[in-house]
PDB file of C-alpha atoms in Angstrom:
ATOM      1  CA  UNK A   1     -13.401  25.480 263.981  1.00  0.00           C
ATOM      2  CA  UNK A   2      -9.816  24.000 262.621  1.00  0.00           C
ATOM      3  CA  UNK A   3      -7.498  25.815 260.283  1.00  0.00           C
ATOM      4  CA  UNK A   4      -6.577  24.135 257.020  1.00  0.00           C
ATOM      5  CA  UNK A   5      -3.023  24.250 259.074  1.00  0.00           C
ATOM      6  CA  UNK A   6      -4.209  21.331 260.967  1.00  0.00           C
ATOM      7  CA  UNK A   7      -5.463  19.181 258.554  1.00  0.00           C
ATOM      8  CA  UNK A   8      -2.210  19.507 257.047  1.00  0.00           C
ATOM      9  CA  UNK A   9      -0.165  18.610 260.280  1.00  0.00           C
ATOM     10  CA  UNK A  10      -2.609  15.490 260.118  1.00  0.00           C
ATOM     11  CA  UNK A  11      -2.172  14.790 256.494  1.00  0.00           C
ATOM     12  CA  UNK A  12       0.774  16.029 255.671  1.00  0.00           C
ATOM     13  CA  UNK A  13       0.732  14.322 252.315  1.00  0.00           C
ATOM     14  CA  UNK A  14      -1.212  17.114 251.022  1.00  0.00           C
ATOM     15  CA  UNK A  15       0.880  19.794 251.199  1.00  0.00           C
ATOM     16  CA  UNK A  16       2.857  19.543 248.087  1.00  0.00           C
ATOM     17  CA  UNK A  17      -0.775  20.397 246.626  1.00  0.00           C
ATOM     18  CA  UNK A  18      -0.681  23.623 248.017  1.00  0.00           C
ATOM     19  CA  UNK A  19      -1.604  25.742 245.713  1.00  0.00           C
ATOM     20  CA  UNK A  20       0.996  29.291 246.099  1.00  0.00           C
ATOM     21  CA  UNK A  21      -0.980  32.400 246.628  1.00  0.00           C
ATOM     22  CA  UNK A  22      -4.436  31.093 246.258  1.00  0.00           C
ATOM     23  CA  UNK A  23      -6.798  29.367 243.984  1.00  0.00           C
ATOM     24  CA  UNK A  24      -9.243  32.773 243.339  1.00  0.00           C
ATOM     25  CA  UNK A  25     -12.652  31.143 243.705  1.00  0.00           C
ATOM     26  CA  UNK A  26     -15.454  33.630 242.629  1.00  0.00           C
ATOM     27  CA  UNK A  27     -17.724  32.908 246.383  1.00  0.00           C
ATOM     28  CA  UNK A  28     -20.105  35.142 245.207  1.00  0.00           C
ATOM     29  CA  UNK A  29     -20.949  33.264 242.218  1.00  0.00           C
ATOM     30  CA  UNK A  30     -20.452  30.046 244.049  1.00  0.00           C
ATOM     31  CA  UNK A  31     -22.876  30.815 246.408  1.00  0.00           C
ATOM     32  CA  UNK A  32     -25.235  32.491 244.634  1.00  0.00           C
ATOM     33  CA  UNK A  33     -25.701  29.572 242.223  1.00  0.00           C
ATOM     34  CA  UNK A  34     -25.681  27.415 245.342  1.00  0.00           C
ATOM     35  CA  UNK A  35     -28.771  29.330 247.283  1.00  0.00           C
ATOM     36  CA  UNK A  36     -26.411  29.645 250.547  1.00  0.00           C
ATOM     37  CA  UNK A  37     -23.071  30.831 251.695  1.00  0.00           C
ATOM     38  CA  UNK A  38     -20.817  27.558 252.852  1.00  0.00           C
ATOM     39  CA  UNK A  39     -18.400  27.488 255.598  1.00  0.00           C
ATOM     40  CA  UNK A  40     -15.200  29.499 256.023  1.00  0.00           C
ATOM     41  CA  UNK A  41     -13.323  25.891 256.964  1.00  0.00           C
ATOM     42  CA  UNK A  42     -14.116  24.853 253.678  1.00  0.00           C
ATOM     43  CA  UNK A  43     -13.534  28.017 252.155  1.00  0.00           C
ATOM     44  CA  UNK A  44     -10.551  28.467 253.087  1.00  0.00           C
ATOM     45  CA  UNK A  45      -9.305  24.704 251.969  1.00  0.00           C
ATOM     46  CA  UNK A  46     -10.671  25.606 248.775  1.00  0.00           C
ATOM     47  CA  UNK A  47      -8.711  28.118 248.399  1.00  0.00           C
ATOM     48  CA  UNK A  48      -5.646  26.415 249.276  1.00  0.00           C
ATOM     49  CA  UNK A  49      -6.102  23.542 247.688  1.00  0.00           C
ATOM     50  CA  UNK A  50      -7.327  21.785 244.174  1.00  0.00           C
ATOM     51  CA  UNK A  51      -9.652  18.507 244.529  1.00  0.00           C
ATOM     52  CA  UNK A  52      -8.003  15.764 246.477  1.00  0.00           C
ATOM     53  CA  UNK A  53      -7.837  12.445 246.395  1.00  0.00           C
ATOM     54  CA  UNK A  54      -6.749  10.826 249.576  1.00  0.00           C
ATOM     55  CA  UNK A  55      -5.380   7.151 249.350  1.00  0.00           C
ATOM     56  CA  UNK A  56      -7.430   6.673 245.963  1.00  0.00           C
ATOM     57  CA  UNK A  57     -10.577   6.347 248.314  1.00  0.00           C
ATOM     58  CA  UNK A  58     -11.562   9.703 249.592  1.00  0.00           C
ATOM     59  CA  UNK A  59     -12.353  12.720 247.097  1.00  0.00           C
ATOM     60  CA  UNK A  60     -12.662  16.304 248.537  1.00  0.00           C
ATOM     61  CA  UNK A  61     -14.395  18.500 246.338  1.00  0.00           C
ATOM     62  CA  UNK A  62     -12.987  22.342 245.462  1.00  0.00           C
ATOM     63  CA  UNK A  63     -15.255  24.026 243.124  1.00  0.00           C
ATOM     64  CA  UNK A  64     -12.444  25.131 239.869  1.00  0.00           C
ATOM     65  CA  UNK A  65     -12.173  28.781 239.207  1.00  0.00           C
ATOM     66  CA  UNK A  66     -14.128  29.880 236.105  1.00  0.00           C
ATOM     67  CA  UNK A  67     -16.618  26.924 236.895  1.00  0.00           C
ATOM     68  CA  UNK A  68     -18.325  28.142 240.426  1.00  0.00           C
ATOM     69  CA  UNK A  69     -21.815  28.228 238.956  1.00  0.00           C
ATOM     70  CA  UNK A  70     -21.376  24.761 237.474  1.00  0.00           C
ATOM     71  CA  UNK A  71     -20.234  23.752 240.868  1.00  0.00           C
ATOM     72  CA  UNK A  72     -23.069  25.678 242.660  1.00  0.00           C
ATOM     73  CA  UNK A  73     -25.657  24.515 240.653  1.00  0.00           C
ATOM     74  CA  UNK A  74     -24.809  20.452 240.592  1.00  0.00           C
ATOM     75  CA  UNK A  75     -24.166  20.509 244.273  1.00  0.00           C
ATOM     76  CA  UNK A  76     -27.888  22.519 244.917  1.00  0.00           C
ATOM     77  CA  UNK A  77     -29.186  19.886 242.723  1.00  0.00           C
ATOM     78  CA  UNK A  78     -27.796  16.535 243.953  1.00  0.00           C
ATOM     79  CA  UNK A  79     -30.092  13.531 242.026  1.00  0.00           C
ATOM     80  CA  UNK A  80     -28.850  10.931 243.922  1.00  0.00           C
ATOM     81  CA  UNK A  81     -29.559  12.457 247.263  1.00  0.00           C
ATOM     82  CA  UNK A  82     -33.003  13.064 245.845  1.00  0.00           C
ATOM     83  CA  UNK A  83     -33.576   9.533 244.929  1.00  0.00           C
ATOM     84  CA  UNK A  84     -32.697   8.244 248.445  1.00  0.00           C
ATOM     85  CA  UNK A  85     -34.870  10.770 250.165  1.00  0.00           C
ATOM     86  CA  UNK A  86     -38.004  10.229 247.769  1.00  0.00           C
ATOM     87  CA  UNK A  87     -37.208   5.819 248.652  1.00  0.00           C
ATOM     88  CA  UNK A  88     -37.448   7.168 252.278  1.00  0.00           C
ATOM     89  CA  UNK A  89     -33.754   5.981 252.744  1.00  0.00           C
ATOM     90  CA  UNK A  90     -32.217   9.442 254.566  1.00  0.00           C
ATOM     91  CA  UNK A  91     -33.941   9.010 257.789  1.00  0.00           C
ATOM     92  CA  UNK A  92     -34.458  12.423 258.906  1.00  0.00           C
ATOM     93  CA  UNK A  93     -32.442  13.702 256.376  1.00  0.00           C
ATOM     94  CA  UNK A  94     -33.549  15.772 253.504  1.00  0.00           C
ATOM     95  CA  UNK A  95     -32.018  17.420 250.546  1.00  0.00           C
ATOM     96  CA  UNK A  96     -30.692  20.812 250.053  1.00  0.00           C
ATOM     97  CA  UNK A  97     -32.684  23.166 249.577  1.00  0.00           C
ATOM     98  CA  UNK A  98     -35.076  22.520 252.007  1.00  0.00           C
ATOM     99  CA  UNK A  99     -34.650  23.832 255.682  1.00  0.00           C
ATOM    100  CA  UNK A 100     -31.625  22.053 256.970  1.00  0.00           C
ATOM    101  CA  UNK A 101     -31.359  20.242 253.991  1.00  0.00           C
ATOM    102  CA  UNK A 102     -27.793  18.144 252.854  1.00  0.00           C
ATOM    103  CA  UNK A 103     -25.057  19.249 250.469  1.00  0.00           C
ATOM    104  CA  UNK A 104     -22.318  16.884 249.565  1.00  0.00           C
ATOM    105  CA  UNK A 105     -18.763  17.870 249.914  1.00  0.00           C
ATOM    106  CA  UNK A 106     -16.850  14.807 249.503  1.00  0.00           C
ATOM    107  CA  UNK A 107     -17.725  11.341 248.265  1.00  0.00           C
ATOM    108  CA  UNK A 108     -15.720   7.781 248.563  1.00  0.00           C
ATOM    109  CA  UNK A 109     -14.779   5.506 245.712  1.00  0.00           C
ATOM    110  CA  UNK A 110     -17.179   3.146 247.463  1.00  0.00           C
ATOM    111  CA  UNK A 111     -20.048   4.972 247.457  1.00  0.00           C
ATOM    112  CA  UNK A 112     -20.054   7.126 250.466  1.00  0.00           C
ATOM    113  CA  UNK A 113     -21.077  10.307 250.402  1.00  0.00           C
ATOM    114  CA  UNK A 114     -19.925  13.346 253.241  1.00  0.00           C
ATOM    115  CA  UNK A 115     -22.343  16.308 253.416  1.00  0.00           C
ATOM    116  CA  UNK A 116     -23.356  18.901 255.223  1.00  0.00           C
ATOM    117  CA  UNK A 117     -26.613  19.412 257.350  1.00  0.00           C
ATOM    118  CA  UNK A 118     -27.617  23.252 256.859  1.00  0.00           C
ATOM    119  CA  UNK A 119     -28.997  23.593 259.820  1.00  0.00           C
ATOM    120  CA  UNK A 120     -28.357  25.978 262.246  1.00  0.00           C
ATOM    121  CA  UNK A 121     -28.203  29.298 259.731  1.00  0.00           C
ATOM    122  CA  UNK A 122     -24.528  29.769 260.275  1.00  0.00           C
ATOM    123  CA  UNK A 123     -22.363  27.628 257.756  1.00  0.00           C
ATOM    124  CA  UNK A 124     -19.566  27.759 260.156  1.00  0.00           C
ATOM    125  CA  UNK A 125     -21.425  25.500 262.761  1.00  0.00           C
ATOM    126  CA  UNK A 126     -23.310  22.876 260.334  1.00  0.00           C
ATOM    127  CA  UNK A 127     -22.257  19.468 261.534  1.00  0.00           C
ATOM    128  CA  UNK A 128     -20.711  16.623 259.028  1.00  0.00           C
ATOM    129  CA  UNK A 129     -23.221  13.588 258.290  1.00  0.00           C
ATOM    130  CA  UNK A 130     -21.723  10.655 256.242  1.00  0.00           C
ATOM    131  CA  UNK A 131     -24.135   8.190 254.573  1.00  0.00           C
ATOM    132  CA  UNK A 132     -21.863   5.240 254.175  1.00  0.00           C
ATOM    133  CA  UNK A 133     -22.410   2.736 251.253  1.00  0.00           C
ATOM    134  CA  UNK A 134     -24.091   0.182 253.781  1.00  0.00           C
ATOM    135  CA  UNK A 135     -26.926   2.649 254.319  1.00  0.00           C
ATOM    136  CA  UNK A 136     -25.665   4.121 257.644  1.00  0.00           C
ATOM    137  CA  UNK A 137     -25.960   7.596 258.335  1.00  0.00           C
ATOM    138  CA  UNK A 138     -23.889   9.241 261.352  1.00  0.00           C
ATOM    139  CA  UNK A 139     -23.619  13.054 262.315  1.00  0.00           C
ATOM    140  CA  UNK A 140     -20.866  14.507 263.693  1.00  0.00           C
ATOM    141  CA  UNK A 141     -21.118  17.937 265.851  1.00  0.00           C
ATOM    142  CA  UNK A 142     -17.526  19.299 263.592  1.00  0.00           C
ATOM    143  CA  UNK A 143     -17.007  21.291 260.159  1.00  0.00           C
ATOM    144  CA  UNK A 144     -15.437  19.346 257.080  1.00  0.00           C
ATOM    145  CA  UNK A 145     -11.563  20.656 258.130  1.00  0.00           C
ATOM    146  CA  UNK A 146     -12.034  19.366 261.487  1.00  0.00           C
ATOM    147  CA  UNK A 147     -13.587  16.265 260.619  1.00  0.00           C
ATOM    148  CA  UNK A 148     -11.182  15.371 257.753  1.00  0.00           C
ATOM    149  CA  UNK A 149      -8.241  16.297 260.581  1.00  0.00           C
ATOM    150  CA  UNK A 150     -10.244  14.127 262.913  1.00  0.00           C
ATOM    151  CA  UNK A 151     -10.263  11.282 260.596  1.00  0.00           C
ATOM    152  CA  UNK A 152      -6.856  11.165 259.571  1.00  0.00           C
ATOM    153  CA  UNK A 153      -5.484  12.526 262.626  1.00  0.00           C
ATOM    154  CA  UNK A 154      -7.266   9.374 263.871  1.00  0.00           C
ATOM    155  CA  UNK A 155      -9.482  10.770 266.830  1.00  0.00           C
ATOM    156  CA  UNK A 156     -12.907  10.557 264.794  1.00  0.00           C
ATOM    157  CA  UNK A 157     -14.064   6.806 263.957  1.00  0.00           C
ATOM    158  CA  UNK A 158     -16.589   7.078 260.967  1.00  0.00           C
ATOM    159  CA  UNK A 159     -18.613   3.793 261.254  1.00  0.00           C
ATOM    160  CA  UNK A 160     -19.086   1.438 257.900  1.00  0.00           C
ATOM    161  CA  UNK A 161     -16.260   2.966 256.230  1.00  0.00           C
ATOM    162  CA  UNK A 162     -13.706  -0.082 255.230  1.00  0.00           C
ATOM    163  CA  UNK A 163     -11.324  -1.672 257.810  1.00  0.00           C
ATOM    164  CA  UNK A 164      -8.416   0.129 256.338  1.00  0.00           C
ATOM    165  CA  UNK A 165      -9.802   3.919 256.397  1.00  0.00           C
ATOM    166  CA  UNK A 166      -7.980   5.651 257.167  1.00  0.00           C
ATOM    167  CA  UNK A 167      -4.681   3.837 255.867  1.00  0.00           C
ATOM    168  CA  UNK A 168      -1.543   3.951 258.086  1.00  0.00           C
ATOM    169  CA  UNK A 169       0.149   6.302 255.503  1.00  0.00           C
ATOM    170  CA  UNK A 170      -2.379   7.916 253.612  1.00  0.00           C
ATOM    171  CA  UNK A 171      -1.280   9.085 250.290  1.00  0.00           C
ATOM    172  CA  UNK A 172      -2.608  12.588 248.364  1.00  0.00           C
ATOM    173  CA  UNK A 173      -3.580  13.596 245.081  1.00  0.00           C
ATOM    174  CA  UNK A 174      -4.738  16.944 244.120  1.00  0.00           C
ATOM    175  CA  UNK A 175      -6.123  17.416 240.642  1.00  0.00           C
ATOM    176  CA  UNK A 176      -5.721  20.089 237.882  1.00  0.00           C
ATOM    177  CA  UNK A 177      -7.503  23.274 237.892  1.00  0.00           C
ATOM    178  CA  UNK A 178      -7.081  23.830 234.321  1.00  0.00           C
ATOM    179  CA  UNK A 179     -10.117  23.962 232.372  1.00  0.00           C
ATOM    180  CA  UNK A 180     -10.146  22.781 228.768  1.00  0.00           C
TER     181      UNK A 180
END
């Protein structure tokens, strides 16, 4: 499993989003509101880093600090997962919380949606599927650090996503933590 340190030698653009000393996300909370633990890639991103949006295409979710059970909850209860899997239009896929079920961790301006299969028990070793906007689904055997620093590191080839994803420079924005 990848370190956040090389997603950011593959996106370097992220790094003045850093956020100094840690973003103090309550996991217990988090997770309890969730129904699982996730994985320590992720965790550890989180951490380091607010939501980002990468090239105004590609948003990574952080849960906020103060808002983990909001966070939890929504992503245990995912409606538009639950519409596509009750049309019969996730193949094998089903929604969290079943055994193995999906959880979203990212989602694309264009209506592609990056999750994670819960299956096996560990969180560190659930694969990344992506349900692109065409209706294609694809797995890939790599957490969400990996696979992001795959992506944009340009050794993993998502299929359906646009001709210019990744772009040549991809650009970042992280967003606020502040709640109001």
């Amino acid at each position: 499993m990848l370190g956040v340190e090389e997603l950011e030698a593959a996106l370097p653009a992220m790094t003045p989003w850093r956020v100094a000393g840690g973003r103090s996300v309550d996991w217990v909370v988090l997770e309890a509101a969730l129904g699982t633990a996730l994985p320590s890639d992720f965790r550890s991103l989180a951490e380091a880093y607010p939501v980002l949006v990468i090239d105004d295409f590609l948003m990574v979710s952080a849960p906020t600090p103060g808002t983990e059970a909001l966070w939890g909850s929504e992503s245990r209860e995912d409606e538009i997962l639950q519409d596509l899997y009750e049309m019969g239009d996730t193949e094998d896929y089903v929604p969290f919380p079943q055994p193995g079920g999906l959880i979203e961790w990212a989602a694309s301006n264009s209506g592609d949606s990056f999750y994670w299969r819960t299956s096996p028990a560990d969180p560190d070793a659930w694969p990344v599927v992506v349900r692109g906007d065409n209706g294609d689904w694809s797995e890939f055997p790599v957490g969400a650090v990996e696979f992001l620093a795959g992506v944009y590191g340009r050794t993993i080839h998502v299929p359906g996503m646009p001709g210019d994803f990744p772009s040549q420079n991809p650009q970042v924005l992280g967003l606020s933590d502040r709640i109001d």
